[in-house]
Short mmCIF file of C-alpha atoms and ligand atoms in Angstrom, two decimals:
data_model
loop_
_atom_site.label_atom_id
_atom_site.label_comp_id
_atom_site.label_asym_id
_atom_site.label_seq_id
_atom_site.Cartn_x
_atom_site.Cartn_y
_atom_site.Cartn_z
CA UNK A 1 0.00 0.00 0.00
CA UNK A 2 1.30 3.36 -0.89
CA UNK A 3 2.33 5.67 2.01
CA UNK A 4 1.95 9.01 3.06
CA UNK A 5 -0.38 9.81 -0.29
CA UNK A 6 -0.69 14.04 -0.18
CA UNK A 7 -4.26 15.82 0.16
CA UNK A 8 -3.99 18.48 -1.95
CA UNK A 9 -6.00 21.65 -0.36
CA UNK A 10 -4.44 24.23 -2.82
CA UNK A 11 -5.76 21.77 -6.07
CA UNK A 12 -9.38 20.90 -4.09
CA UNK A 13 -9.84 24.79 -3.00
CA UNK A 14 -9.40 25.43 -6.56
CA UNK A 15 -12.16 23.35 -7.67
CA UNK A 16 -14.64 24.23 -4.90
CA UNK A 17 -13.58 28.13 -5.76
CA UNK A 18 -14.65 27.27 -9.73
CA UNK A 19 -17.79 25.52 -8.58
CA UNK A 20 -18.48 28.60 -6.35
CA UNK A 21 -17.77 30.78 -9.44
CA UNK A 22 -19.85 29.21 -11.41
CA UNK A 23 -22.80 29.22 -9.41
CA UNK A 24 -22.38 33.07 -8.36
CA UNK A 25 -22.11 34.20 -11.92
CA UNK A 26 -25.73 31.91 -12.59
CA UNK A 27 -26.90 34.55 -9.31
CA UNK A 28 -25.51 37.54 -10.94
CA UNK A 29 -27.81 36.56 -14.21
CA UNK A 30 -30.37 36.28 -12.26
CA UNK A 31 -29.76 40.24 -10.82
CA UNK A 32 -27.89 39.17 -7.60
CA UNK A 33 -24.60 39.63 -6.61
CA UNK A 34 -23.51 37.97 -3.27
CA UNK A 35 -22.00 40.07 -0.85
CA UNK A 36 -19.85 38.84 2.41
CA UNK A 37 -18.87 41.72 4.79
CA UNK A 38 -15.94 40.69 7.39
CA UNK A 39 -15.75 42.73 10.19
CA UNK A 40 -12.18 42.80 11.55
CA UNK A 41 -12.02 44.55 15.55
CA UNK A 42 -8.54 45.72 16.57
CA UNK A 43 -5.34 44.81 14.99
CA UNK A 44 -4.02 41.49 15.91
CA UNK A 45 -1.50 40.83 12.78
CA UNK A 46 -2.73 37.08 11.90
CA UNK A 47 -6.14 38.12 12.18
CA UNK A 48 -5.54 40.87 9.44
CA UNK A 49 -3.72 38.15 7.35
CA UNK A 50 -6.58 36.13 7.07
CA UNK A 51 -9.25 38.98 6.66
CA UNK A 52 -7.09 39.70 3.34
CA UNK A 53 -7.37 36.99 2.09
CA UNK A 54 -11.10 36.08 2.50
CA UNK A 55 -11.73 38.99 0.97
CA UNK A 56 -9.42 38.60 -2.08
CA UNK A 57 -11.15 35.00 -2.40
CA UNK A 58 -14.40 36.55 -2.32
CA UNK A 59 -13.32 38.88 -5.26
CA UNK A 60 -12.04 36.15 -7.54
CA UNK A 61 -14.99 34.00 -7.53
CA UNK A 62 -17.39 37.11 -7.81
CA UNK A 63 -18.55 37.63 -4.53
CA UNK A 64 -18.61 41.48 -3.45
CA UNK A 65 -16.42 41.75 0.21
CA UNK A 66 -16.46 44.21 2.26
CA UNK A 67 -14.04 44.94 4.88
CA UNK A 68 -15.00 46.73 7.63
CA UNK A 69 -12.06 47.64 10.37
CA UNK A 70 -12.78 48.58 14.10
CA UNK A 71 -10.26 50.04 16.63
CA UNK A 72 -9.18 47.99 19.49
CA UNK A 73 -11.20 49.83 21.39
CA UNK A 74 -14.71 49.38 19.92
CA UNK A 75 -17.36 48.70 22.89
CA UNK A 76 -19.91 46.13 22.19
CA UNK A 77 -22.89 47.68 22.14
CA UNK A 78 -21.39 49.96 18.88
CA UNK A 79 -20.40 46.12 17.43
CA UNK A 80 -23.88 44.86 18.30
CA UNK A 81 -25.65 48.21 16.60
CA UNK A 82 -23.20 47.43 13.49
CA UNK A 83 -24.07 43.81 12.92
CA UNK A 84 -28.18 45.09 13.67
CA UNK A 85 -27.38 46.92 10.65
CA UNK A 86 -25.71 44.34 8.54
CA UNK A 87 -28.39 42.02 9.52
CA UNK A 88 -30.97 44.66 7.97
CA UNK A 89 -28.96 45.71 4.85
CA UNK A 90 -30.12 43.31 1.81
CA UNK A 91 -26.81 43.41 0.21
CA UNK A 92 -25.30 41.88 2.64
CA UNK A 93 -25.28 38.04 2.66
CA UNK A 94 -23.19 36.72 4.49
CA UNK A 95 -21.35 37.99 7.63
CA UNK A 96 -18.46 36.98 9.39
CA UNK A 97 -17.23 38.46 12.65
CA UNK A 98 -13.13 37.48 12.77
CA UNK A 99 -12.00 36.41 16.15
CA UNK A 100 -10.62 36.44 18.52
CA UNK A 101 -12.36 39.62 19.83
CA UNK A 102 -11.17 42.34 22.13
CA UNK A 103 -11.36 41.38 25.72
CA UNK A 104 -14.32 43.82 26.00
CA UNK A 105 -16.73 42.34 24.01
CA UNK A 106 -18.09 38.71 24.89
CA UNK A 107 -18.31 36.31 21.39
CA UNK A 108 -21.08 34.56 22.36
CA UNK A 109 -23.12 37.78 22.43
CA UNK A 110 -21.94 38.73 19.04
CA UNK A 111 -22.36 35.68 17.40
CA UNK A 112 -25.95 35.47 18.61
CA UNK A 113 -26.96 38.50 17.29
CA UNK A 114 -25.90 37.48 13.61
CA UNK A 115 -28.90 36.75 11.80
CA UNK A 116 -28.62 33.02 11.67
CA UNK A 117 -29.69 33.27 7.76
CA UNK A 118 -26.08 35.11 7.64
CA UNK A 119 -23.86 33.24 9.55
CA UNK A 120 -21.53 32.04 7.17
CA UNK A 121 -19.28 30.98 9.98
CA UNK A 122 -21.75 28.96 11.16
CA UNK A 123 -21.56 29.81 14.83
CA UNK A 124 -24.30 30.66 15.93
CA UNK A 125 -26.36 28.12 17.98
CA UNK A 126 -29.07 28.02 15.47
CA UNK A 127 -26.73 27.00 12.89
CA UNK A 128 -24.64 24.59 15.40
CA UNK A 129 -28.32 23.05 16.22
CA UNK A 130 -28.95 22.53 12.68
CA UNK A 131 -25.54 21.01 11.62
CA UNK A 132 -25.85 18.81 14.71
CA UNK A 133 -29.44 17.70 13.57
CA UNK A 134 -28.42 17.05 10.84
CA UNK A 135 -30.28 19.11 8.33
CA UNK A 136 -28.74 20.88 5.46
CA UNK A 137 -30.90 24.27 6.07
CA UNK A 138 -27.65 25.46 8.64
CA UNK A 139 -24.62 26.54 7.39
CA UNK A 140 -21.37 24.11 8.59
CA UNK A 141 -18.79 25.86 10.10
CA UNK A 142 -16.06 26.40 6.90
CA UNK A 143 -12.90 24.45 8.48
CA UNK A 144 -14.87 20.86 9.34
CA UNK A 145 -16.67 21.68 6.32
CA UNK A 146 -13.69 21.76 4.21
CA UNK A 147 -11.96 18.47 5.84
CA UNK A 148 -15.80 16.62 4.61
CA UNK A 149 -15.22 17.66 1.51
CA UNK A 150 -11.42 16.42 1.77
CA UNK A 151 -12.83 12.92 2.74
CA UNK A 152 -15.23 12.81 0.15
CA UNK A 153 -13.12 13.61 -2.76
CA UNK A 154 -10.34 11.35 -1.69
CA UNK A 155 -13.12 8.58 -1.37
CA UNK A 156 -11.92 7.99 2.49
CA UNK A 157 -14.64 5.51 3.33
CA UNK A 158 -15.90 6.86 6.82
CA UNK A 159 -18.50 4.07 6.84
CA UNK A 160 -17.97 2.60 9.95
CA UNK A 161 -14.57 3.68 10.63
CA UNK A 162 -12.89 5.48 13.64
CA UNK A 163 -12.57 8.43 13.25
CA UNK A 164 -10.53 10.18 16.11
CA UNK A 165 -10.95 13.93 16.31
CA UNK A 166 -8.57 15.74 18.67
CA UNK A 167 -9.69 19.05 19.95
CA UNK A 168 -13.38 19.98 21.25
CA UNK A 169 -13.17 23.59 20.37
CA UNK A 170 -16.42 25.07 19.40
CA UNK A 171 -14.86 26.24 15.62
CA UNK A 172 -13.58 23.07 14.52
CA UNK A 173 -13.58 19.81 17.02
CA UNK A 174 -17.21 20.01 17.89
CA UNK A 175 -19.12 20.67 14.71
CA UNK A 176 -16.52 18.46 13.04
CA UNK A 177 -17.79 15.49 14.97
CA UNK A 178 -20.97 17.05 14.38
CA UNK A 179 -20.63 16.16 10.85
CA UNK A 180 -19.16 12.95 11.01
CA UNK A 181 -21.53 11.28 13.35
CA UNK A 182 -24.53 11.77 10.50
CA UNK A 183 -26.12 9.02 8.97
CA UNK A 184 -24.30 8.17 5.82
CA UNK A 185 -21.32 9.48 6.99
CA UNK A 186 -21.19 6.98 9.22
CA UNK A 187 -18.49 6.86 11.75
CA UNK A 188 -17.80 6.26 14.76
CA UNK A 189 -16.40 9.07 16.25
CA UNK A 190 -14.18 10.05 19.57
CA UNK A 191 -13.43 13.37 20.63
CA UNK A 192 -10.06 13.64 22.37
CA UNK A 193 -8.79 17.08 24.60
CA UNK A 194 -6.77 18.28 27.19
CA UNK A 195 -7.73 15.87 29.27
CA UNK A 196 -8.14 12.55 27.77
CA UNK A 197 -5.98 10.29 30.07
CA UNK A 198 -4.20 8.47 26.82
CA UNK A 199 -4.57 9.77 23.82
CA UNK A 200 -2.04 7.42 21.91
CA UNK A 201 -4.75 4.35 23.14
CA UNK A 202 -7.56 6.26 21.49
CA UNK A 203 -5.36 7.54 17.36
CA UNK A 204 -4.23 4.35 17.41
CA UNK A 205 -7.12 2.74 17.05
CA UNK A 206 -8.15 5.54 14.39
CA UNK A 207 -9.02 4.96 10.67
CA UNK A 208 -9.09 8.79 10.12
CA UNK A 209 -7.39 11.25 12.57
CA UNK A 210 -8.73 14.73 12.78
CA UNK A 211 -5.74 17.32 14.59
CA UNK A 212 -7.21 20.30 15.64
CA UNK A 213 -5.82 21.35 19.02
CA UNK A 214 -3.21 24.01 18.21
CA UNK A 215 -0.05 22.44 19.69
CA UNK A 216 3.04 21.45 17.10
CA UNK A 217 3.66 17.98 16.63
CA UNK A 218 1.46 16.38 19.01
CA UNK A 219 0.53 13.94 16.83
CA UNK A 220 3.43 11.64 16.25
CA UNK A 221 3.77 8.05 13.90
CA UNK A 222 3.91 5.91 16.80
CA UNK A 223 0.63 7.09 17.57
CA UNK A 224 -0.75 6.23 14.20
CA UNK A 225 -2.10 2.64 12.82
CA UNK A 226 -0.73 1.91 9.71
CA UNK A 227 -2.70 2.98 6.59
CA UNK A 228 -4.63 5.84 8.56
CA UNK A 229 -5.63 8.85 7.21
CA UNK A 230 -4.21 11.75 8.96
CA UNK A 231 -5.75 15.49 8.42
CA UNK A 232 -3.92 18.25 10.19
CA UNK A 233 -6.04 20.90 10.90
CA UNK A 234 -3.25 22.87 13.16
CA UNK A 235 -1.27 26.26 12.43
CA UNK A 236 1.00 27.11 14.20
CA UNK A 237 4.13 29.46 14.48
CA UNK A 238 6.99 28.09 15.57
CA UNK A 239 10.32 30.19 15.62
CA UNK A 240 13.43 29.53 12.29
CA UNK A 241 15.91 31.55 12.39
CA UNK A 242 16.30 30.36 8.32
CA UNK A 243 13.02 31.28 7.86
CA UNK A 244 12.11 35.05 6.56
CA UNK A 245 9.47 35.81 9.25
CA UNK A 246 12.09 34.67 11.74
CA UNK A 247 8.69 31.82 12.19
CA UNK A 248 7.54 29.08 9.77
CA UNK A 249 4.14 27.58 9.83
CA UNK A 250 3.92 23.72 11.31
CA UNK A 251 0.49 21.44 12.30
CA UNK A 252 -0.04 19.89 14.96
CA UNK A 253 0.99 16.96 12.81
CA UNK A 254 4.91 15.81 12.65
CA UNK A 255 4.50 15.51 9.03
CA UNK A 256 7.69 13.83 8.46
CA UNK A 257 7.42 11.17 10.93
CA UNK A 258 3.50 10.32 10.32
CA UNK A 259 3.94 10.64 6.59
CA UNK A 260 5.48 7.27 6.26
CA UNK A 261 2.59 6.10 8.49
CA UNK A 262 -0.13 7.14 7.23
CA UNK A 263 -2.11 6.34 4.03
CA UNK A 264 -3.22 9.48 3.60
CA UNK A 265 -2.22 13.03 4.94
CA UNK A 266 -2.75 16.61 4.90
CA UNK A 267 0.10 19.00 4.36
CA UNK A 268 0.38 22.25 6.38
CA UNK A 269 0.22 24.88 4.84
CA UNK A 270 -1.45 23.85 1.65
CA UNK A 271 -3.87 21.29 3.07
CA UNK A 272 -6.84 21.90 5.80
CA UNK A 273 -6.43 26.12 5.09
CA UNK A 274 -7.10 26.63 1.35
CA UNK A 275 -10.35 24.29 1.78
CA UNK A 276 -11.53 26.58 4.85
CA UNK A 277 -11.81 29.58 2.84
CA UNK A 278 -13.83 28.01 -0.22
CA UNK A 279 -16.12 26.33 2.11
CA UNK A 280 -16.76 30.25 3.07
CA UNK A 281 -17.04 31.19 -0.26
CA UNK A 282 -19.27 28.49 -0.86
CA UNK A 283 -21.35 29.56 2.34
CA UNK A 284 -21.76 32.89 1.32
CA UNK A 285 -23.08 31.76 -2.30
CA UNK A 286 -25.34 29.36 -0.75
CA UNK A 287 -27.16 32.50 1.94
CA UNK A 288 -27.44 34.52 -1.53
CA UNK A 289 -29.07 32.01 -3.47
CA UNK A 290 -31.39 31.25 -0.18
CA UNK A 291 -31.81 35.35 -0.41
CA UNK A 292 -33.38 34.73 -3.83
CA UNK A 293 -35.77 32.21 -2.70
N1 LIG B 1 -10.63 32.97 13.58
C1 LIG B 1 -9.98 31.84 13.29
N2 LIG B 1 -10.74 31.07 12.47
C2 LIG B 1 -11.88 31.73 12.25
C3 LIG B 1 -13.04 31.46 11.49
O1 LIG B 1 -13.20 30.42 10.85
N3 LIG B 1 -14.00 32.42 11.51
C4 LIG B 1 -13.88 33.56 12.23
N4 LIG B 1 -14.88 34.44 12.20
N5 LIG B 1 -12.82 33.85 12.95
C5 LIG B 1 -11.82 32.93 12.96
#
């Protein structure tokens, strides 16, 4: 069997974006244009990476993006009046509140007063209640959305398999589960964190390993069966002297190690993050074709 096969996000983002294009440009015939507005509080330097980009992607494919840019110091009742506002403006779409968030202003407050119709995050409970009952009315949040779609293109057979997903956070480990618990997905799924007492017992019994804690290389090959299919959902900074951000970018996967493991396996970067922004794309095409009715 061949080892340590590469997922190619970059290649699979490109054909979700095209799909996305195409069905945006059938909107715009029909007199809409999807619009996204990010809303981007303070000036935390990733956080401004990634606004950039989503709204490049937006651009390419179509999609009209706003970006709108808050001080630091933004209370949250004048973040609350702006998303009343974005809720009531029928250009808008789709909107997406970047966090983290000042210490001021509580998420959870924010995210529930995005009209659940424009949550293309899909954080808000309504959405998270959806996903988890399984209907496809709610939007998926984009990054477990994306690794689905990695699955399914790659034909990874989750029928019945163990799939191990590490990391319960409320972007990623919990609506990935979520998703992977529905019928005709099919698997079996455990949901490892901070305190599982041994988490090598629990990936390597996995068919399918889902990293999405945050912590370089925690995920190492003797933790992984042979033949598994490892996604790496991680990114993080760790500091190269070689490198010309004095940082490079590394999972939470040691890719070299599990690579000769694994059947299967994500890169990072080029694997999990390329797929997270289509899936928004794909989001935000989906609220303005529900728009249209
Ligand atoms: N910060 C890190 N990931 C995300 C995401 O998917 N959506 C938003 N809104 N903020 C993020």
């Amino acid at each position: 069997m061949t080892r340590g096969a590469l997922i190619d996000g970059v290649a699979l983002a490109k054909k979700v974006r095209e799909r996305v294009a195409a069905d945006v440009a059938g909107l715009k015939a029909r007199g809409l244009t999807p619009g996204l507005t990010v809303v981007l509080v303070g000036d935390d330097p990733a956080s401004a990476v990634y606004v950039r980009s989503k709204g490049k992607a937006s651009e390419e494919v179509g999609i009209h993006s706003d970006t709108i840019k808050l001080p630091a110091s933004t209370t949250q009742d004048e973040l609350l009046t702006l998303i009343d506002r974005l809720n009531a403006d029928r250009s808008v779409h789709g909107i997406l509140v970047q966090m983290p968030l000042p210490k001021q202003i509580d998420p959870d407050t924010v995210i529930r007063r995005i009209d659940p119709a424009k949550d293309v995050d899909g954080f808000h409970p309504v959405n998270v209640g959806l996903v988890l009952t399984g209907s496809t009315e709610g939007y998926a949040p984009c990054t477990p959305a994306g690794v689905m779609e990695m699955l399914r293109e790659y034909g990874v057979d989750t029928r019945g398999a163990n799939v191990v997903v590490i990391g319960r956070s409320n972007i990623v480990g919990k609506p990935m589960a979520s998703l992977l618990v529905q019928p005709g997905v099919d698997a079996t799924v455990t949901v490892c964190h901070s305190r599982t007492r041994d988490l090598a017992e629990h990936t390597r019994r996995a068919d399918v390993i889902v990293a999405a804690v945050g912590r370089a290389n925690i995920v190492t090959a003797d933790m992984v069966r042979e033949g598994a299919v490892v996604i790496d959902v991680g990114m993080n900074r760790v500091p190269d002297a070689a490198a010309p951000r004095g940082y490079r970018l590394v999972g939470d996967v040691d890719f070299d190690g599990v690579k000769d493991v694994a059947s299967l396996i994500t890169p990072v970067p080029g694997g999990v993050g390329p797929m997270t922004i289509a899936m928004l794309l794909q989001n935000t095409a989906r609220a303005a074709a529900r728009a249209l009715g």
